[in-house]
mmCIF file of C-alpha atoms in Angstrom:
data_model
loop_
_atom_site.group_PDB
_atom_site.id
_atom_site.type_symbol
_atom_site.label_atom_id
_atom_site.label_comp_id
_atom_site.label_asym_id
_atom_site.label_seq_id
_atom_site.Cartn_x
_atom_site.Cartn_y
_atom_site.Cartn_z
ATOM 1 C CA UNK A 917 0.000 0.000 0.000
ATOM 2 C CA UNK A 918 1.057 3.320 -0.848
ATOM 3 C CA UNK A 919 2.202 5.427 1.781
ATOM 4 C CA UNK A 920 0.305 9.560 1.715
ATOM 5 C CA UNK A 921 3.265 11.523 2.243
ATOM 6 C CA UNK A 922 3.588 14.805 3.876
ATOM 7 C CA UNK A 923 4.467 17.988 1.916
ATOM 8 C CA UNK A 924 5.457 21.085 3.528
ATOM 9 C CA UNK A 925 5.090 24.050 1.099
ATOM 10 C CA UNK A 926 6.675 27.513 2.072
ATOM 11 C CA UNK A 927 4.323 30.075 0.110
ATOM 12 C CA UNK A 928 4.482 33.449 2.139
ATOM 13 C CA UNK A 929 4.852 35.376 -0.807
ATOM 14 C CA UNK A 930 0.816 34.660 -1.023
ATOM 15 C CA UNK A 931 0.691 36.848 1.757
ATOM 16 C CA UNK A 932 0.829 39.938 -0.472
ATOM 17 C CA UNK A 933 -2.028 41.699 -1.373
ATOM 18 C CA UNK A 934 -0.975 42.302 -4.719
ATOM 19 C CA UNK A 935 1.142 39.140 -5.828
ATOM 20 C CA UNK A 936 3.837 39.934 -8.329
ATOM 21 C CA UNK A 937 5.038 37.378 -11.120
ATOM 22 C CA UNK A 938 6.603 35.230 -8.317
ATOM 23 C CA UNK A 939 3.368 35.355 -6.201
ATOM 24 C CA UNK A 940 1.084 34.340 -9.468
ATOM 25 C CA UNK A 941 3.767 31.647 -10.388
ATOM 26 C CA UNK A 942 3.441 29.796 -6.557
ATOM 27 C CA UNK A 943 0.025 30.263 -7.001
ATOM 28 C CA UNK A 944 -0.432 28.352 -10.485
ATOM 29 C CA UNK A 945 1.668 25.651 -9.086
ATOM 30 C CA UNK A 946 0.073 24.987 -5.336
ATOM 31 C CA UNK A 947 -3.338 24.280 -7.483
ATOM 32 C CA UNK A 948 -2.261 22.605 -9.765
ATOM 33 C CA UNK A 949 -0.704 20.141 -7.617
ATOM 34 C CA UNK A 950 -3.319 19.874 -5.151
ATOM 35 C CA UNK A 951 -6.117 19.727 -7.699
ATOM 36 C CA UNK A 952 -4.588 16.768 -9.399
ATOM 37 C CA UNK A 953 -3.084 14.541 -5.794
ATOM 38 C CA UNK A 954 -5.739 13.927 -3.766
ATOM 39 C CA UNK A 955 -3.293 11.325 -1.901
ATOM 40 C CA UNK A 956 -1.010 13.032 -0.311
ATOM 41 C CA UNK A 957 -1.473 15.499 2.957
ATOM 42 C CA UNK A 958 -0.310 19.396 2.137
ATOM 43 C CA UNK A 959 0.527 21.868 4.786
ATOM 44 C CA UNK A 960 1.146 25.611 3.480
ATOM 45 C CA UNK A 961 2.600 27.804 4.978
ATOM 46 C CA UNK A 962 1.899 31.602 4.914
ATOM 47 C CA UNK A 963 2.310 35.002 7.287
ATOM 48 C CA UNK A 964 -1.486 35.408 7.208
ATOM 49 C CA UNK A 965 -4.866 34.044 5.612
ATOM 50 C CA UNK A 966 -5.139 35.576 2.099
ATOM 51 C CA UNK A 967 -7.400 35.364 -0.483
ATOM 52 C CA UNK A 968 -4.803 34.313 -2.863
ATOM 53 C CA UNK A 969 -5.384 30.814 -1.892
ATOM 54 C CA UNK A 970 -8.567 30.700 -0.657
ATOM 55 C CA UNK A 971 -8.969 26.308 -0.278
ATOM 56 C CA UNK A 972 -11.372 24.480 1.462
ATOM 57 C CA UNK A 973 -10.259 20.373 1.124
ATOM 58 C CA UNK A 974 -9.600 17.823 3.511
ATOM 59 C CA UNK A 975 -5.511 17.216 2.525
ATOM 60 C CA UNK A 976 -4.551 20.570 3.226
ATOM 61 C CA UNK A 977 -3.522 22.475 6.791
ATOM 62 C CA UNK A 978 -3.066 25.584 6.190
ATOM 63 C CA UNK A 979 -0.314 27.375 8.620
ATOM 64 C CA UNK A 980 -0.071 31.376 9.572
ATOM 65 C CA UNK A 981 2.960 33.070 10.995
ATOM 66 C CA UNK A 982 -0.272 35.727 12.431
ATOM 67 C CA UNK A 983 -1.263 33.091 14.998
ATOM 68 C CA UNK A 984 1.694 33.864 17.277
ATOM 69 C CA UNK A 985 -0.729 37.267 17.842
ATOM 70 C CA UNK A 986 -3.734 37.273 19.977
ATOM 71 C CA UNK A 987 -7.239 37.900 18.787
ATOM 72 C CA UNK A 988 -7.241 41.756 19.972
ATOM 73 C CA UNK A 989 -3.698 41.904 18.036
ATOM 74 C CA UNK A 990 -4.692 40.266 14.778
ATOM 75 C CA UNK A 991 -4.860 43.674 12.606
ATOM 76 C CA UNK A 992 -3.428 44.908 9.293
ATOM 77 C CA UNK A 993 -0.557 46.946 10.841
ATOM 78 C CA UNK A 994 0.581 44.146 12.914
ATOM 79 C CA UNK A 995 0.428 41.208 10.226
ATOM 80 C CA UNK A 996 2.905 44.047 7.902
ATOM 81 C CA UNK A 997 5.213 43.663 10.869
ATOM 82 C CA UNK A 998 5.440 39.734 10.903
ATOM 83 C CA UNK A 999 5.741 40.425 7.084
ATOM 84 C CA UNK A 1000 8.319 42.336 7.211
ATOM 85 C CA UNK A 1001 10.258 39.729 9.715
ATOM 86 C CA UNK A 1002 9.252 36.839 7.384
ATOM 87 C CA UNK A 1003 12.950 35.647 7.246
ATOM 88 C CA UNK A 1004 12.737 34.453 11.294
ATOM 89 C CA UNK A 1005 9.221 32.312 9.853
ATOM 90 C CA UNK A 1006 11.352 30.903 6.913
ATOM 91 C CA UNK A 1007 14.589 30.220 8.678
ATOM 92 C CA UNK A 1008 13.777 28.915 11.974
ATOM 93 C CA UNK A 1009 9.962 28.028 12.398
ATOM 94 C CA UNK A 1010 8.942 26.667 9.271
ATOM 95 C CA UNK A 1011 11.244 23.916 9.800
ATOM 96 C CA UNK A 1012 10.873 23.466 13.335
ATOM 97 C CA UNK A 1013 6.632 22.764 12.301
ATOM 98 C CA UNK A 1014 8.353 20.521 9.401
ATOM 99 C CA UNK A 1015 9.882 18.662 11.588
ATOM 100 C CA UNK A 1016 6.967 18.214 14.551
ATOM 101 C CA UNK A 1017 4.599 17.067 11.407
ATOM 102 C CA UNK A 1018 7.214 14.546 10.223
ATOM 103 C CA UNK A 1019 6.997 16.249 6.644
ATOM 104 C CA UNK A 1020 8.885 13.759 3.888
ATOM 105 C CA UNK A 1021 8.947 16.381 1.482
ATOM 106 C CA UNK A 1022 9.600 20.496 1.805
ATOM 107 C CA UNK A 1023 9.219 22.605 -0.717
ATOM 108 C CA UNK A 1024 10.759 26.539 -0.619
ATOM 109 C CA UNK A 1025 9.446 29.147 -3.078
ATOM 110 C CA UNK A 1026 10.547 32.796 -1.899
ATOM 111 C CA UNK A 1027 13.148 32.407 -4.131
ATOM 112 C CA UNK A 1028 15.566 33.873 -1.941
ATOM 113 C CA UNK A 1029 14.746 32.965 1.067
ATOM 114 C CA UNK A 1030 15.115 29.061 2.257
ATOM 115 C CA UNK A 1031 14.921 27.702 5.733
ATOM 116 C CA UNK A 1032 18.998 27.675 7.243
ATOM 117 C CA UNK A 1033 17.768 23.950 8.606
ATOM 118 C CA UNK A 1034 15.976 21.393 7.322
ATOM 119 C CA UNK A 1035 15.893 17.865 9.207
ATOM 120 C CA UNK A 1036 17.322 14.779 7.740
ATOM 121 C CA UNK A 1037 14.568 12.741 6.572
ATOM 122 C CA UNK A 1038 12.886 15.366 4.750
ATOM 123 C CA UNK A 1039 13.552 15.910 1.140
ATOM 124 C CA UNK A 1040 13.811 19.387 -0.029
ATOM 125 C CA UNK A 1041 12.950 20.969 -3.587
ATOM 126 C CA UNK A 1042 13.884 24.973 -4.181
ATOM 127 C CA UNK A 1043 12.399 26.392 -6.993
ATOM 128 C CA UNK A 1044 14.730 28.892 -8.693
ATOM 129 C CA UNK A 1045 12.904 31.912 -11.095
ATOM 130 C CA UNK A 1046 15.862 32.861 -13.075
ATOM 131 C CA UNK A 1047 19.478 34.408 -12.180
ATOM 132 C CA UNK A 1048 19.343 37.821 -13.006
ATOM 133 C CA UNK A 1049 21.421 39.182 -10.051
ATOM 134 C CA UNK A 1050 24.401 36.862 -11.433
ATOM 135 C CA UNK A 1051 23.787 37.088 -15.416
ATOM 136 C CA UNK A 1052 23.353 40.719 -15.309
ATOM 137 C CA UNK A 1053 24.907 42.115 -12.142
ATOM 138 C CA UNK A 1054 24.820 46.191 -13.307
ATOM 139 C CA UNK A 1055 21.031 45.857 -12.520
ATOM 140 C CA UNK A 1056 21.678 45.429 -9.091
ATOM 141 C CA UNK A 1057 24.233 47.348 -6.300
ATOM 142 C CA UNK A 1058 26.826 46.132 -5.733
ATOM 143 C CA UNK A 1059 25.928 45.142 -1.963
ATOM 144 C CA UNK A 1060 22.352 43.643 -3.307
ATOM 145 C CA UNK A 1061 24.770 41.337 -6.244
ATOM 146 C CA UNK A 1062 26.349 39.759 -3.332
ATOM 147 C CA UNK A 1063 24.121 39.239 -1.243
ATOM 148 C CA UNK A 1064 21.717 37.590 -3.789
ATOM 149 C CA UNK A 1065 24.345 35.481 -5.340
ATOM 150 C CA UNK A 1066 25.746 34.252 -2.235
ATOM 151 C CA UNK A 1067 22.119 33.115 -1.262
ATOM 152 C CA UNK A 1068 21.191 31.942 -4.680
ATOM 153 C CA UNK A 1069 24.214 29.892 -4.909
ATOM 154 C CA UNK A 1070 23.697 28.623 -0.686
ATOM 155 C CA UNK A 1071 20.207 27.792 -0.982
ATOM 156 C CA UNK A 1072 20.619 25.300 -4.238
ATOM 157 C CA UNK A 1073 23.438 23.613 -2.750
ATOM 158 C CA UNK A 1074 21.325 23.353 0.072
ATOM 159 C CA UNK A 1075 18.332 21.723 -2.024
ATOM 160 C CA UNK A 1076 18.011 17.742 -3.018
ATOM 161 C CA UNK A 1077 16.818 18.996 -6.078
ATOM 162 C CA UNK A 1078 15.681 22.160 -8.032
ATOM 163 C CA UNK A 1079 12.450 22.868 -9.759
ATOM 164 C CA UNK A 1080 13.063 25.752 -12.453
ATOM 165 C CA UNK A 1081 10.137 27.616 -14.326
ATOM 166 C CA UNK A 1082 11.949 27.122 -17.661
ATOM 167 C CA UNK A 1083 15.080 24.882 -20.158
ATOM 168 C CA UNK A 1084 17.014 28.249 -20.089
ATOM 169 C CA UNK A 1085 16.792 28.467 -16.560
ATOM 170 C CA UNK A 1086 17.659 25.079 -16.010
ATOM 171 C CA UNK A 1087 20.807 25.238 -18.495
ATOM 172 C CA UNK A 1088 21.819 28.700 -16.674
ATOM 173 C CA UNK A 1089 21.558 26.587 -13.495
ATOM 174 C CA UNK A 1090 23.915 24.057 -14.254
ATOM 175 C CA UNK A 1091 26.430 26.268 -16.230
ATOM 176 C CA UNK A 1092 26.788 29.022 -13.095
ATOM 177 C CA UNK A 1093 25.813 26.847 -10.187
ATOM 178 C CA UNK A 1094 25.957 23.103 -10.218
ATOM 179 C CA UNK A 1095 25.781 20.617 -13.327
ATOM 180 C CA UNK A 1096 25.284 17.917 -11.289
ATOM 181 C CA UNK A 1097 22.639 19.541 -9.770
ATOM 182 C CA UNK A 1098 18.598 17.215 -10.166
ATOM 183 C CA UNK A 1099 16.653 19.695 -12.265
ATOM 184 C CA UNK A 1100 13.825 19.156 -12.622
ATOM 185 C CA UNK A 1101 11.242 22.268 -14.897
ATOM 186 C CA UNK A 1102 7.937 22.884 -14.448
ATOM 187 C CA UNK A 1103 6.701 25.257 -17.006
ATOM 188 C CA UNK A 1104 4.167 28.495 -16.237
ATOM 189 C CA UNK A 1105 1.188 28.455 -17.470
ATOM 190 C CA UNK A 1106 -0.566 31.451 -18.002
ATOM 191 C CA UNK A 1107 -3.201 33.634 -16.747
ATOM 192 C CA UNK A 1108 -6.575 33.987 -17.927
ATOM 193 C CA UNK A 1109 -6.980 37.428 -16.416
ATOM 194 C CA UNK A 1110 -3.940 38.654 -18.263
ATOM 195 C CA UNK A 1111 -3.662 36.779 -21.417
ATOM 196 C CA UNK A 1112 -7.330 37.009 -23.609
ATOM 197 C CA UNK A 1113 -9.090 34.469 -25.254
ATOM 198 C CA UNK A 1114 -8.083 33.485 -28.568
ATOM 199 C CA UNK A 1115 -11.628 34.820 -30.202
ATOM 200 C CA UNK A 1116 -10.686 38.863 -28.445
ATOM 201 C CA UNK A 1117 -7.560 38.596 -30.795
ATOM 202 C CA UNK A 1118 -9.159 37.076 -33.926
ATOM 203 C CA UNK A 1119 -11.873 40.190 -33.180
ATOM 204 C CA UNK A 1120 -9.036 42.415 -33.517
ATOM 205 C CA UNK A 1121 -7.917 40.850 -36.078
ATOM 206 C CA UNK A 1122 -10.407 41.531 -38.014
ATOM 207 C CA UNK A 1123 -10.841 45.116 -37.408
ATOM 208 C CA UNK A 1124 -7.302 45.545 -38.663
#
């Protein structure tokens, strides 16, 4: 028989109230994979409840750094503060709740940030956007180029394997970081809010 494994899933930057490209990318790939493995048990992690992912099924915990706060405390300007400290969730108590739920699997997609422990035992997966702080460093200062490829480069090594959001990320992967490195890519798909129908453009088309 097989055995439902546990999956940890690091997804505070759901938390925003307006996700950027990162925050829409998480978000495509949390539903997809829970709408199509109804075997395994999820719990997600976020700073607060958002209506970013807004799911209501019987495989998934859902986990908020906001429940440290009491009731009378559990306000806007308060939940920006935990925001803002989001690194002490991601480093330290993510993992420590990984660990107490004897998670098998943990999966990290801040992109920079990654937890600085994860128990052995638990397989980890980092997904990795692209590597514009190391391809094209005059974008950045020089402080910020560091810093980001220092922790780029920490938290693959860090990772069992990598998921990557295209091929050209994955080759830029294994020529700057690691070409040993499991790779594995999970393409975007694309949003229907952003990206019209096909009969808008033949419509246009025709007015041309």
């Amino acid at each position: 028989m097989k055995k439902t494994k546990i999956i940890s899933i690091e997804a505070v930057v759901l938390s925003d109230d307006k996700p950027t490209g990162v925050g829409r990318a998480v978000k495509g790939y949390i539903k997809s994979l829970i709408e199509s493995d109804h075997e395994n048990l999820y719990h997600i992690f976020m700073v607060a409840p958002s209506d970013n992912l807004s799911i209501n099924k019987s495989n998934i915990v859902l986990h908020y750094f906001s429940d440290i706060l009491p009731d009378r405390l559990q306000k806007k300007r308060y939940i920006n503060i935990l925001y803002k400290i989001k690194f002490i969730y991601i480093w330290f108590i993510i993992p420590f709740i990984s660990k107490k739920i004897r998670s098998d699997i943990f999966i990290g997609t801040h992109g920079l940030l990654f937890p600085l422990y994860i128990s052995r035992g638990i397989k980890t997966l980092y997904i990795v956007y692209d590597f514009v702080g190391i391809l094209y460093p005059e974008t950045m200062s020089r402080k910020n180029r560091i810093l980001v490829k220092c922790i780029t480069k920490r938290n693959i090594r860090s990772s069992a394997e990598i998921i990557t959001i295209s091929d050209s990320v994955s080759s830029e992967l294994k020529l700057l970081i690691d070409q040993n490195k499991i790779c594995h890519t999970v393409h975007l798909g694309f949003d229907q809010s952003v990206f019209y129908p096909l009969k808008h453009f033949l419509l246009f088309c025709r007015w041309l």
